[in-house]
């Protein structure tokens, strides 16, 4: 007889695969697409069935996706919350349905009992590292250093915390002045548009701090179109360290990048298996990441995964 029809146990449905429902923010940046690839690849390697939803950066789409996962009775729900607020109701529905929730990448301000763990970077630390580079770079500055800050998505954990860490550290030097700070929503297009406007309104700019490479790359185009040289006339420090950002850094158009690793897939799948097996999981799993100057970027580029 070919193959066996014996019951695989459980509901006898045959598939004993763990089913993970994952709601992703969108596809707004190089970081996000690398993060999605990591999650999809790791699910395959881990033998976990992945139901994946792209919310196009809209919270209502994420909430709808989570409700759909609850209806489908997935084993675990994973998601990267586009903003920190507005999740209590749907997280309570998941809890009532006895479906554990794992946060990745971004945090929420909901009651921590509503999710198992949060796997992701320390964004305040990332902002501090960017600020520290600026403090070191301009420690002997005798006159004001005018800084433009391009913030990430309004209300998102990375935007809130990177701003907090950055401004805390540069506050140690009164010469370091943020002359304008506005959201570019983590995208290249918006980063370019906002930088064009800010360059018109602020004549003497020395530095751009962009909360991600993509906004920095858009702003870099605006700087060049304004007849200025990025990396020289206006120094650029960003966060992420995706390939296009690292290329700009290796060419001297960016000056410094703080890494924010998108490769969370393996940690997510290992956590999903632990949760399913009823093992305890630490409440917070912090991503290990580094920083890059031009020399380190040139060294890292050839073997960079994303
Ligand atoms: C950070 C992540 C941010 C990236 C951006 O973990 O949430 O969102 O820094 C991405 O590139 O859009």
XYZ file of C-alpha atoms and ligand atoms in Angstrom:
318
model
C 0.000 0.000 0.000
C 1.425 3.448 -0.758
C 1.678 5.768 2.217
C -0.122 5.150 5.452
C -3.512 6.498 6.313
C -2.974 6.075 10.037
C -4.239 8.972 12.127
C -1.481 11.485 12.872
C -3.008 11.991 16.343
C -4.651 15.223 17.551
C -7.740 16.226 15.638
C -6.766 13.663 13.054
C -6.603 16.528 10.581
C -3.321 15.063 9.436
C -1.261 18.251 9.720
C 0.553 18.487 13.046
C 2.449 21.585 11.806
C 2.440 24.638 14.068
C 0.448 27.437 12.370
C 1.742 31.011 12.892
C -0.376 33.972 11.797
C 1.896 36.993 11.224
C 0.767 40.594 10.647
C 3.576 42.672 9.081
C 3.634 46.506 9.065
C 4.017 46.821 5.295
C 6.823 47.075 2.730
C 7.847 50.694 3.363
C 11.626 50.259 3.527
C 14.587 48.050 2.718
C 14.619 47.072 6.356
C 11.013 45.884 6.185
C 11.468 43.760 3.069
C 14.569 42.159 4.624
C 12.572 41.505 7.806
C 9.781 39.853 5.794
C 12.278 37.660 3.914
C 13.830 36.606 7.224
C 10.444 35.631 8.708
C 9.366 33.703 5.606
C 12.703 31.880 5.277
C 12.867 30.990 8.967
C 9.292 29.638 8.949
C 10.251 27.332 6.083
C 13.394 26.139 7.847
C 11.496 25.618 11.103
C 8.686 23.670 9.405
C 6.132 26.184 10.691
C 3.089 26.975 8.517
C 3.087 30.795 8.049
C -0.072 32.792 7.302
C 1.380 36.204 6.337
C -0.442 39.537 6.037
C 1.012 42.890 4.807
C -0.915 45.821 6.374
C 0.426 48.583 4.067
C 1.320 50.537 7.236
C -2.344 50.737 8.316
C -3.251 49.761 11.886
C -6.820 48.847 10.924
C -5.437 46.263 8.480
C -3.289 44.746 11.225
C -6.258 44.513 13.589
C -8.355 42.872 10.848
C -5.551 40.374 10.139
C -5.230 39.452 13.829
C -9.017 38.948 14.038
C -8.811 36.697 10.999
C -6.019 34.644 12.585
C -8.193 34.255 15.706
C -11.088 33.006 13.558
C -8.767 30.550 11.814
C -7.645 29.318 15.237
C -3.923 29.618 14.459
C -1.573 28.279 17.140
C 0.364 31.524 17.671
C -0.061 35.121 16.467
C 3.015 37.213 15.700
C 3.008 40.889 14.714
C 5.075 44.010 14.343
C 2.780 46.841 15.541
C 2.893 49.867 13.231
C 2.227 52.205 16.194
C 2.362 51.740 19.990
C -1.289 52.524 20.881
C -4.723 51.041 20.048
C -4.092 47.302 20.524
C -5.806 46.504 23.841
C -9.134 45.302 22.405
C -7.731 42.927 19.799
C -5.059 41.604 22.163
C -7.789 40.836 24.716
C -9.715 38.960 21.996
C -6.608 36.855 21.280
C -6.200 36.173 25.000
C -9.877 35.173 25.301
C -9.349 32.794 22.377
C -6.295 31.373 24.215
C -3.971 32.231 21.311
C -0.532 33.453 22.518
C 0.832 36.622 20.895
C 4.513 37.312 20.155
C 5.620 40.885 19.329
C 8.577 41.411 16.976
C 10.455 44.567 15.910
C 8.203 47.232 17.459
C 6.580 47.546 20.915
C 3.065 48.381 22.096
C 1.960 50.347 25.166
C -0.639 47.680 26.089
C -0.589 45.668 29.322
C 2.387 43.232 29.004
C 0.180 40.352 30.209
C -1.503 40.546 26.793
C 1.552 39.207 24.925
C 4.175 36.539 25.638
C 7.314 38.456 24.663
C 8.755 41.321 22.559
C 11.666 40.406 20.294
C 13.425 43.459 18.840
C 16.001 46.218 19.106
C 16.463 48.758 21.864
C 15.527 51.885 19.896
C 16.522 54.317 22.652
C 20.006 52.771 22.533
C 20.095 53.176 18.753
C 19.202 56.884 19.086
C 21.897 57.300 21.748
C 24.539 55.686 19.510
C 23.645 58.112 16.687
C 23.786 61.037 19.124
C 27.104 59.898 20.570
C 28.691 59.843 17.100
C 27.570 63.486 16.639
C 28.890 64.528 20.076
C 32.273 62.952 19.272
C 32.322 64.379 15.732
C 31.663 67.947 16.941
C 33.299 67.908 20.384
C 35.552 70.865 19.446
C 32.827 72.859 17.634
C 33.115 76.531 18.565
C 29.823 77.559 16.917
C 26.309 76.100 16.623
C 25.915 72.844 14.649
C 22.506 72.931 12.928
C 20.794 69.534 12.738
C 17.738 68.391 10.770
C 16.021 65.275 12.183
C 13.836 63.100 9.913
C 11.643 61.098 12.291
C 10.081 57.705 11.530
C 6.361 56.923 11.396
C 4.443 59.157 13.826
C 3.504 57.203 16.964
C 5.744 54.208 16.189
C 8.092 52.834 18.862
C 11.256 53.343 16.758
C 10.371 56.988 16.015
C 9.500 57.798 19.643
C 12.505 56.052 21.173
C 15.190 56.930 18.611
C 14.255 60.624 19.027
C 14.365 60.224 22.825
C 17.823 58.589 22.876
C 19.278 60.969 20.271
C 18.092 64.196 21.889
C 19.134 63.004 25.356
C 22.742 62.445 24.230
C 23.185 65.579 22.087
C 21.748 67.620 24.967
C 25.199 67.328 26.560
C 26.539 69.902 24.042
C 24.560 73.176 23.748
C 26.173 73.807 20.337
C 24.289 70.833 18.856
C 20.930 72.310 17.787
C 17.997 70.465 16.174
C 16.709 73.300 13.938
C 13.916 71.174 12.385
C 12.401 67.766 13.131
C 9.662 66.183 11.008
C 8.354 62.708 10.099
C 9.284 61.146 6.756
C 7.271 58.005 7.608
C 10.345 55.747 7.104
C 10.063 55.972 3.292
C 12.497 57.300 0.658
C 9.821 59.328 -1.156
C 8.598 61.112 1.964
C 12.166 61.569 3.223
C 13.079 63.367 -0.009
C 9.908 65.491 -0.005
C 10.327 66.620 3.617
C 14.065 67.293 3.191
C 13.391 69.455 0.119
C 11.025 71.605 2.178
C 13.335 71.766 5.204
C 16.341 72.756 3.072
C 14.335 75.674 1.691
C 13.314 76.793 5.191
C 16.743 76.287 6.813
C 19.675 77.786 4.942
C 22.651 76.758 7.077
C 22.322 73.007 7.820
C 25.334 70.986 8.983
C 23.897 67.550 9.808
C 20.977 65.257 8.962
C 19.924 62.572 11.443
C 17.422 60.244 9.723
C 15.656 57.512 11.752
C 16.261 55.033 8.914
C 18.473 54.617 5.835
C 15.563 54.937 3.408
C 14.621 58.461 4.525
C 18.346 59.301 4.507
C 18.642 58.085 0.903
C 15.647 60.185 -0.159
C 17.044 63.199 1.675
C 20.436 62.601 0.034
C 18.795 63.146 -3.369
C 17.224 66.392 -2.120
C 20.626 67.540 -0.831
C 22.271 66.817 -4.207
C 19.429 68.525 -6.107
C 19.990 71.576 -3.890
C 23.568 71.656 -5.211
C 25.105 70.447 -1.938
C 27.393 67.452 -1.322
C 25.936 64.812 1.057
C 28.508 63.543 3.553
C 30.475 66.800 3.282
C 28.300 69.957 3.151
C 25.690 68.097 5.163
C 26.863 65.095 7.178
C 24.353 62.217 7.349
C 23.862 59.751 10.218
C 21.135 57.110 9.945
C 19.863 53.855 11.468
C 19.292 50.381 9.911
C 22.425 49.517 7.824
C 20.593 48.003 4.843
C 22.580 47.460 1.636
C 21.711 50.773 -0.060
C 22.551 52.717 3.089
C 25.829 50.844 3.523
C 26.693 51.579 -0.133
C 26.100 55.310 0.433
C 28.280 55.092 3.558
C 31.073 53.273 1.660
C 30.948 56.098 -0.944
C 31.185 58.828 1.706
C 27.635 60.137 1.067
C 26.563 58.913 4.524
C 28.950 59.328 7.464
C 27.719 56.836 10.081
C 25.034 54.137 10.397
C 23.704 52.521 13.561
C 22.645 48.953 12.753
C 19.084 47.752 13.410
C 18.978 44.096 12.445
C 15.847 42.888 10.560
C 16.956 39.249 10.836
C 14.446 38.350 13.557
C 13.014 35.273 11.810
C 15.033 32.568 13.576
C 14.422 34.035 17.038
C 10.707 34.351 16.245
C 10.375 30.718 15.125
C 12.360 29.388 18.094
C 10.074 31.406 20.387
C 6.925 30.136 18.627
C 8.060 26.529 19.183
C 8.817 27.221 22.874
C 5.422 28.889 23.362
C 3.649 25.986 21.642
C 5.525 23.526 23.852
C 4.391 25.456 26.932
C 7.937 26.433 27.862
C 8.587 29.774 29.573
C 9.961 32.556 27.390
C 11.727 35.696 28.644
C 9.499 38.774 28.407
C 12.024 40.773 26.356
C 14.519 39.455 23.777
C 16.887 42.255 22.657
C 18.514 42.089 19.208
C 22.316 42.184 19.095
C 23.569 44.889 16.686
C 26.560 47.126 15.940
C 27.549 50.446 14.299
C 29.273 51.256 10.996
C 31.691 53.969 9.832
C 32.937 54.117 6.224
C 35.796 51.639 6.703
C 33.584 49.056 8.456
C 30.900 49.470 5.769
C 33.402 48.756 2.969
C 34.512 45.635 4.856
C 30.980 44.369 5.556
C 29.295 45.099 2.209
C 30.524 42.089 0.179
C 28.982 39.589 2.592
C 25.979 41.603 3.763
C 22.776 39.476 3.879
C 20.452 42.488 3.389
C 12.915 49.132 13.214
C 11.796 49.099 12.192
C 11.846 50.330 11.360
C 13.126 50.434 10.539
C 12.591 51.104 9.322
O 12.920 47.935 13.944
O 10.538 49.038 12.826
O 10.756 50.294 10.441
O 14.142 51.168 11.168
C 11.307 50.321 9.116
O 13.414 51.028 8.199
O 10.486 50.923 8.195
